[in-house]
Amino acid sequence: MPETRRYQIRGVVQGVGFRPFVFRTAESHSLGGWIRNDSDGVVLEIQGNPSQLEAFIEEVRTNAPTLARIESVALLEQRSNGEAFDGFAIQTSERSAQARTLVSPDMGVCEDCLRELFDPADRRHLYPYINCTNCGPRYTIIRGVPYDRKMTTMAAFPMCEACEREYNDPYDRRFHAQPVACWDCGPRVWLRDSRRPEEDPADPIGETAGLLRDGAIVAVKGLGGYHLMADARNEEAVAELRRRKRREEKPFALMSASLDAAREYAQVDEVEAELLSSIARPILLLRKRRGGGIAESVAPGSRSWGVVLAYTPTHHLLLRDELDTVVATSGNVSDEPIAFEDEDALERLPEIADAFLLGNRKIFTRVDDSIARAVTLGDRTEVTPLRRARGYTPSPVKAPFRPPPLLAVGPELKNTVCLSRGEDLFLSHHIGDLKNEATRRSFEHAIESLSKLLEVQPGLIAHDSHPGYLSTAFAREQKALPTVAVQHHHAHMAACMCEHGLTDPVLGVIFDGTGYGTDGKIWGGEFLVGDYGSFERVAQLEYCRLPGGDRAVEEPFRVALSLLQQAHGSFSEVDVPVVNERSEQERQVLGRMIEQGVNSPLTSSMGRLFDGIAALLGVRERCRYDAQAAIELEQLIEPGARADRLLDWELHRDEQPMRVDPRPLVRELAGEVERGAGSAAELSLRFHSTVLDMVLRTCLEIRERTGIATVVLSGGVFQNEFLLRGSFETLSEAGFLVHVHRQVPTNDGGVSLGQAAVAGWGAR
Ligand code: ZN
Ligand code: ZN
Ligand code: FE
């Protein structure tokens, strides 16, 4: 007996070829019915025998298109009588009052498109903007909803007949692919070479490859912005790029044509290979291999490369024949946001780029490359994001409760913002450090465009409790809306809880660089107990003076002197290079600053402790990029190693909060350095292992007192692989249930999610 069922399917099911897929599935089962987009996803009716219907819906669930993500399939209605359908139909959607669909992130070019790209018989042979419903730009070109061509930057390119036919054919891979285009109707790329302004080569991409092979630096338009490219095997070109970009030592990312090309210079395991080749195409941190032929100045002193595989058709056309790997770094001058508009690129980058490979498909929202890393945690490998942007934004994180519509504006560094819609928390792409006008504009654009895309009118703004952040100032300027200040490390903790759907109280081990504390001091080595609603600081790293404030972040020797002063009473008595290398005057000034607390705020930052120890051990006294000292201290050791002998430290249990006191450890390390005993690597291992002991013993004490055995690890210091893996393993062995970040960065890039969760919980 045939029956008719009505289903609603939610998730990422629009703009990803979902309706034609359902159409084809229904046809292949010879079932009648219809499907249409609605405000929550798609609604469909399907008619047949119960067993046929079960088989059909099973296939819909399991074989959905690459970019689709089904969150739920709900049976709305079931009836046994009624008219028979004449075949299966795709109904064009009515625009509903509130769009609730999820826009897909931007995706790398798919296998099918790649095959066509290199097929001389295909009408899109070598066409640099080839795409289909399974791949290509999305988030970066959307101006608003509903998601169709009119609302994208492709509106400027009316489709030719052939493209239109594909667009309207449910059997075609390009059915309703909004950015569909071809040589006849679509956007073009061209080369502008400042040294030969009159020339307009017929093969701009081939010409660009030639320039790169000759050692030139070229700005190349990508999905979310411009890259600056140079031949990665040409030491001179890479060094020149560093000089022009004013970027001294911070590693550059590499782009390779294929997995095989990447394997020549990097170690790639199974999980990493899969992630590298995924359509999200993040930059992945991979161990260097010896003799890969990559210029050392790409990532000087680092044990890993940041690697991304070619993800636009242009990249694939560029990286062929003798040029399989290039440096692909964001098209900006240090600290500024990445250039994404042609005029902007031409204006800002001529000092850096010899030539520009431009294109006229406009980017509406600039989006950087994402960065991720695979880490071993116990018996499994987890991927953890370090920067969440292209390929991931705007996929939401599901909150375990339903906050009201709100906006969280994030912290100051590595800023992201977050908007809520129902249980979905939408983290923006990585915006950057809110320190200049350009980044601030891009912060405001992100808020505006994301609210428009999601059709959310926030009724509340969450911000960091730091009074001096630009994001805090922005929140306060929105006079019509109430604001909620969220403590920085509470936000870190809440972000990790939220990712894992936790609502019961947890123990948050939050190791961080900088965050404004409830006592006005700079926090960052915190053991918090609480949930979204509130928290208690049950233990902290002992406060230490930071002579010069922010300058001490760039000059870790200042922290080392302060730690020595604290541990020994006076650093002058300690006979170690970090003291001896200071001038007499420097010693006097810094000594007085620390002594009297002049321009020397107190901090409990774990990040600073790592910096200070790095300087004490002679690893690095001055940083040229964020966290360089701590990174180099970690690179001396292997993530899975453990020292046989720990350093001494104390837990002051009777204080409120309890104090994790590193003074004995500082004295011991200083003694070893004085005696010249132990290499920096050995001492680094002993220090790192001791920090694991701090984590374990402090957590045990807290579990004893509170009975809480669920731990979340968050904060920028957990980018340290040794520490993340070690804490996870040590705590797990002791019977804790340990959660680490998997969807959003453990660094400040994840803070806006936590702010949204905390403010949303309070207002739900
Ligand atoms: Zn495709
Ligand atoms: Zn066309
Ligand atoms: Fe932080």
GROMACS .gro file of N, CA, C and O in nm, residues 254-311:
model
  232
  254LEU      N    1   5.379   2.720   0.285
  254LEU     CA    2   5.412   2.666   0.154
  254LEU      C    3   5.286   2.616   0.086
  254LEU      O    4   5.197   2.563   0.152
  255MET      N    5   5.280   2.631  -0.046
  255MET     CA    6   5.171   2.570  -0.121
  255MET      C    7   5.230   2.474  -0.223
  255MET      O    8   5.320   2.510  -0.298
  256SER      N    9   5.178   2.352  -0.220
  256SER     CA   10   5.227   2.252  -0.313
  256SER      C   11   5.116   2.206  -0.406
  256SER      O   12   4.998   2.211  -0.372
  257ALA      N   13   5.159   2.156  -0.523
  257ALA     CA   14   5.064   2.112  -0.624
  257ALA      C   15   4.989   1.988  -0.579
  257ALA      O   16   4.872   1.971  -0.609
  258SER      N   17   5.056   1.900  -0.505
  258SER     CA   18   4.994   1.771  -0.471
  258SER      C   19   5.053   1.716  -0.342
  258SER      O   20   5.153   1.764  -0.292
  259LEU      N   21   4.988   1.611  -0.293
  259LEU     CA   22   5.035   1.542  -0.175
  259LEU      C   23   5.177   1.487  -0.198
  259LEU      O   24   5.263   1.497  -0.111
  260ASP      N   25   5.200   1.433  -0.315
  260ASP     CA   26   5.332   1.379  -0.346
  260ASP      C   27   5.439   1.486  -0.338
  260ASP      O   28   5.548   1.463  -0.286
  261ALA      N   29   5.407   1.603  -0.390
  261ALA     CA   30   5.503   1.713  -0.386
  261ALA      C   31   5.533   1.749  -0.241
  261ALA      O   32   5.648   1.773  -0.203
  262ALA      N   33   5.429   1.753  -0.156
  262ALA     CA   34   5.448   1.789  -0.015
  262ALA      C   35   5.531   1.683   0.057
  262ALA      O   36   5.610   1.713   0.146
  263ARG      N   37   5.512   1.556   0.019
  263ARG     CA   38   5.584   1.447   0.085
  263ARG      C   39   5.734   1.453   0.061
  263ARG      O   40   5.811   1.391   0.133
  264GLU      N   41   5.775   1.526  -0.042
  264GLU     CA   42   5.918   1.535  -0.069
  264GLU      C   43   5.992   1.612   0.040
  264GLU      O   44   6.110   1.590   0.063
  265TYR      N   45   5.924   1.704   0.104
  265TYR     CA   46   5.994   1.786   0.203
  265TYR      C   47   5.932   1.780   0.342
  265TYR      O   48   5.982   1.840   0.437
  266ALA      N   49   5.817   1.711   0.355
  266ALA     CA   50   5.751   1.706   0.485
  266ALA      C   51   5.704   1.564   0.516
  266ALA      O   52   5.678   1.486   0.424
  267GLN      N   53   5.696   1.533   0.645
  267GLN     CA   54   5.642   1.403   0.685
  267GLN      C   55   5.490   1.415   0.695
  267GLN      O   56   5.440   1.503   0.762
  268VAL      N   57   5.422   1.324   0.627
  268VAL     CA   58   5.277   1.331   0.623
  268VAL      C   59   5.219   1.196   0.663
  268VAL      O   60   5.244   1.096   0.596
  269ASP      N   61   5.147   1.191   0.775
  269ASP     CA   62   5.085   1.063   0.810
  269ASP      C   63   4.944   1.056   0.752
  269ASP      O   64   4.901   1.144   0.678
  270GLU      N   65   4.873   0.950   0.787
  270GLU     CA   66   4.744   0.924   0.723
  270GLU      C   67   4.640   1.033   0.752
  270GLU      O   68   4.574   1.083   0.661
  271VAL      N   69   4.630   1.069   0.880
  271VAL     CA   70   4.532   1.171   0.918
  271VAL      C   71   4.567   1.303   0.850
  271VAL      O   72   4.481   1.376   0.800
  272GLU      N   73   4.696   1.332   0.848
  272GLU     CA   74   4.741   1.457   0.788
  272GLU      C   75   4.715   1.459   0.637
  272GLU      O   76   4.672   1.561   0.582
  273ALA      N   77   4.738   1.345   0.573
  273ALA     CA   78   4.715   1.338   0.428
  273ALA      C   79   4.568   1.365   0.397
  273ALA      O   80   4.534   1.438   0.303
  274GLU      N   81   4.483   1.308   0.480
  274GLU     CA   82   4.339   1.325   0.458
  274GLU      C   83   4.298   1.471   0.474
  274GLU      O   84   4.223   1.526   0.394
  275LEU      N   85   4.350   1.533   0.579
  275LEU     CA   86   4.315   1.672   0.606
  275LEU      C   87   4.371   1.766   0.498
  275LEU      O   88   4.304   1.859   0.453
  276LEU      N   89   4.496   1.739   0.458
  276LEU     CA   90   4.558   1.821   0.353
  276LEU      C   91   4.475   1.818   0.226
  276LEU      O   92   4.460   1.918   0.157
  277SER      N   93   4.421   1.700   0.194
  277SER     CA   94   4.348   1.683   0.069
  277SER      C   95   4.200   1.716   0.084
  277SER      O   96   4.126   1.711  -0.014
  278SER      N   97   4.155   1.747   0.205
  278SER     CA   98   4.013   1.775   0.224
  278SER      C   99   3.974   1.902   0.150
  278SER      O  100   4.059   1.986   0.122
  279ILE      N  101   3.844   1.915   0.121
  279ILE     CA  102   3.801   2.033   0.046
  279ILE      C  103   3.817   2.161   0.126
  279ILE      O  104   3.820   2.269   0.071
  280ALA      N  105   3.828   2.150   0.259
  280ALA     CA  106   3.848   2.270   0.341
  280ALA      C  107   3.990   2.324   0.323
  280ALA      O  108   4.016   2.442   0.342
  281ARG      N  109   4.083   2.234   0.290
  281ARG     CA  110   4.221   2.272   0.258
  281ARG      C  111   4.285   2.372   0.355
  281ARG      O  112   4.322   2.482   0.316
  282PRO      N  113   4.302   2.334   0.481
  282PRO     CA  114   4.374   2.423   0.572
  282PRO      C  115   4.525   2.413   0.549
  282PRO      O  116   4.572   2.320   0.485
  283ILE      N  117   4.597   2.512   0.603
  283ILE     CA  118   4.742   2.500   0.613
  283ILE      C  119   4.766   2.404   0.729
  283ILE      O  120   4.712   2.423   0.838
  284LEU      N  121   4.847   2.303   0.708
  284LEU     CA  122   4.873   2.207   0.813
  284LEU      C  123   5.019   2.216   0.854
  284LEU      O  124   5.107   2.227   0.769
  285LEU      N  125   5.044   2.211   0.985
  285LEU     CA  126   5.183   2.212   1.030
  285LEU      C  127   5.237   2.070   1.022
  285LEU      O  128   5.180   1.978   1.080
  286LEU      N  129   5.345   2.053   0.947
  286LEU     CA  130   5.402   1.921   0.923
  286LEU      C  131   5.550   1.922   0.956
  286LEU      O  132   5.620   2.021   0.931
  287ARG      N  133   5.598   1.809   1.011
  287ARG     CA  134   5.741   1.797   1.040
  287ARG      C  135   5.824   1.808   0.912
  287ARG      O  136   5.791   1.747   0.811
  288LYS      N  137   5.934   1.882   0.924
  288LYS     CA  138   6.026   1.892   0.809
  288LYS      C  139   6.091   1.757   0.782
  288LYS      O  140   6.114   1.679   0.874
  289ARG      N  141   6.120   1.733   0.656
  289ARG     CA  142   6.203   1.618   0.620
  289ARG      C  143   6.337   1.671   0.573
  289ARG      O  144   6.344   1.776   0.512
  290ARG      N  145   6.439   1.596   0.600
  290ARG     CA  146   6.571   1.638   0.556
  290ARG      C  147   6.582   1.635   0.405
  290ARG      O  148   6.527   1.546   0.340
  291GLY      N  149   6.653   1.733   0.351
  291GLY     CA  150   6.687   1.730   0.210
  291GLY      C  151   6.570   1.747   0.116
  291GLY      O  152   6.570   1.693   0.006
  292GLY      N  153   6.468   1.819   0.156
  292GLY     CA  154   6.354   1.839   0.068
  292GLY      C  155   6.375   1.951  -0.034
  292GLY      O  156   6.294   1.971  -0.122
  293GLY      N  157   6.485   2.024  -0.017
  293GLY     CA  158   6.518   2.127  -0.115
  293GLY      C  159   6.445   2.259  -0.097
  293GLY      O  160   6.455   2.347  -0.182
  294ILE      N  161   6.371   2.272   0.012
  294ILE     CA  162   6.301   2.399   0.037
  294ILE      C  163   6.399   2.498   0.100
  294ILE      O  164   6.479   2.460   0.186
  295ALA      N  165   6.390   2.624   0.059
  295ALA     CA  166   6.480   2.726   0.113
  295ALA      C  167   6.466   2.734   0.264
  295ALA      O  168   6.355   2.738   0.316
  296GLU      N  169   6.579   2.737   0.335
  296GLU     CA  170   6.576   2.738   0.481
  296GLU      C  171   6.502   2.861   0.535
  296GLU      O  172   6.434   2.855   0.636
  297SER      N  173   6.512   2.972   0.464
  297SER     CA  174   6.452   3.094   0.518
  297SER      C  175   6.299   3.095   0.509
  297SER      O  176   6.235   3.189   0.552
  298VAL      N  177   6.239   2.989   0.458
  298VAL     CA  178   6.093   2.979   0.460
  298VAL      C  179   6.044   2.968   0.605
  298VAL      O  180   5.945   3.031   0.643
  299ALA      N  181   6.115   2.888   0.683
  299ALA     CA  182   6.077   2.872   0.824
  299ALA      C  183   6.204   2.850   0.905
  299ALA      O  184   6.230   2.741   0.953
  300PRO      N  185   6.284   2.956   0.920
  300PRO     CA  186   6.415   2.939   0.983
  300PRO      C  187   6.402   2.892   1.127
  300PRO      O  188   6.320   2.944   1.203
  301GLY      N  189   6.481   2.791   1.161
  301GLY     CA  190   6.484   2.745   1.299
  301GLY      C  191   6.363   2.664   1.340
  301GLY      O  192   6.356   2.614   1.452
  302SER      N  193   6.265   2.650   1.253
  302SER     CA  194   6.144   2.577   1.292
  302SER      C  195   6.159   2.430   1.254
  302SER      O  196   6.225   2.397   1.156
  303ARG      N  197   6.093   2.341   1.331
  303ARG     CA  198   6.102   2.201   1.293
  303ARG      C  199   5.988   2.161   1.201
  303ARG      O  200   5.980   2.049   1.156
  304SER      N  201   5.896   2.255   1.176
  304SER     CA  202   5.788   2.219   1.085
  304SER      C  203   5.768   2.322   0.975
  304SER      O  204   5.816   2.435   0.982
  305TRP      N  205   5.700   2.276   0.873
  305TRP     CA  206   5.654   2.363   0.766
  305TRP      C  207   5.503   2.378   0.781
  305TRP      O  208   5.436   2.284   0.822
  306GLY      N  209   5.450   2.494   0.740
  306GLY     CA  210   5.306   2.509   0.723
  306GLY      C  211   5.275   2.481   0.577
  306GLY      O  212   5.329   2.548   0.490
  307VAL      N  213   5.193   2.382   0.551
  307VAL     CA  214   5.173   2.338   0.413
  307VAL      C  215   5.025   2.337   0.375
  307VAL      O  216   4.941   2.286   0.449
  308VAL      N  217   4.994   2.391   0.258
  308VAL     CA  218   4.859   2.383   0.205
  308VAL      C  219   4.869   2.331   0.063
  308VAL      O  220   4.968   2.359  -0.007
  309LEU      N  221   4.774   2.249   0.023
  309LEU     CA  222   4.773   2.203  -0.116
  309LEU      C  223   4.692   2.301  -0.201
  309LEU      O  224   4.597   2.363  -0.153
  310ALA      N  225   4.731   2.312  -0.326
  310ALA     CA  226   4.662   2.401  -0.421
  310ALA      C  227   4.512   2.382  -0.408
  310ALA      O  228   4.463   2.270  -0.401
  311TYR      N  229   4.437   2.494  -0.399
  311TYR     CA  230   4.294   2.476  -0.379
  311TYR      C  231   4.205   2.552  -0.477
  311TYR      O  232   4.086   2.530  -0.482
   0.00000   0.00000   0.00000
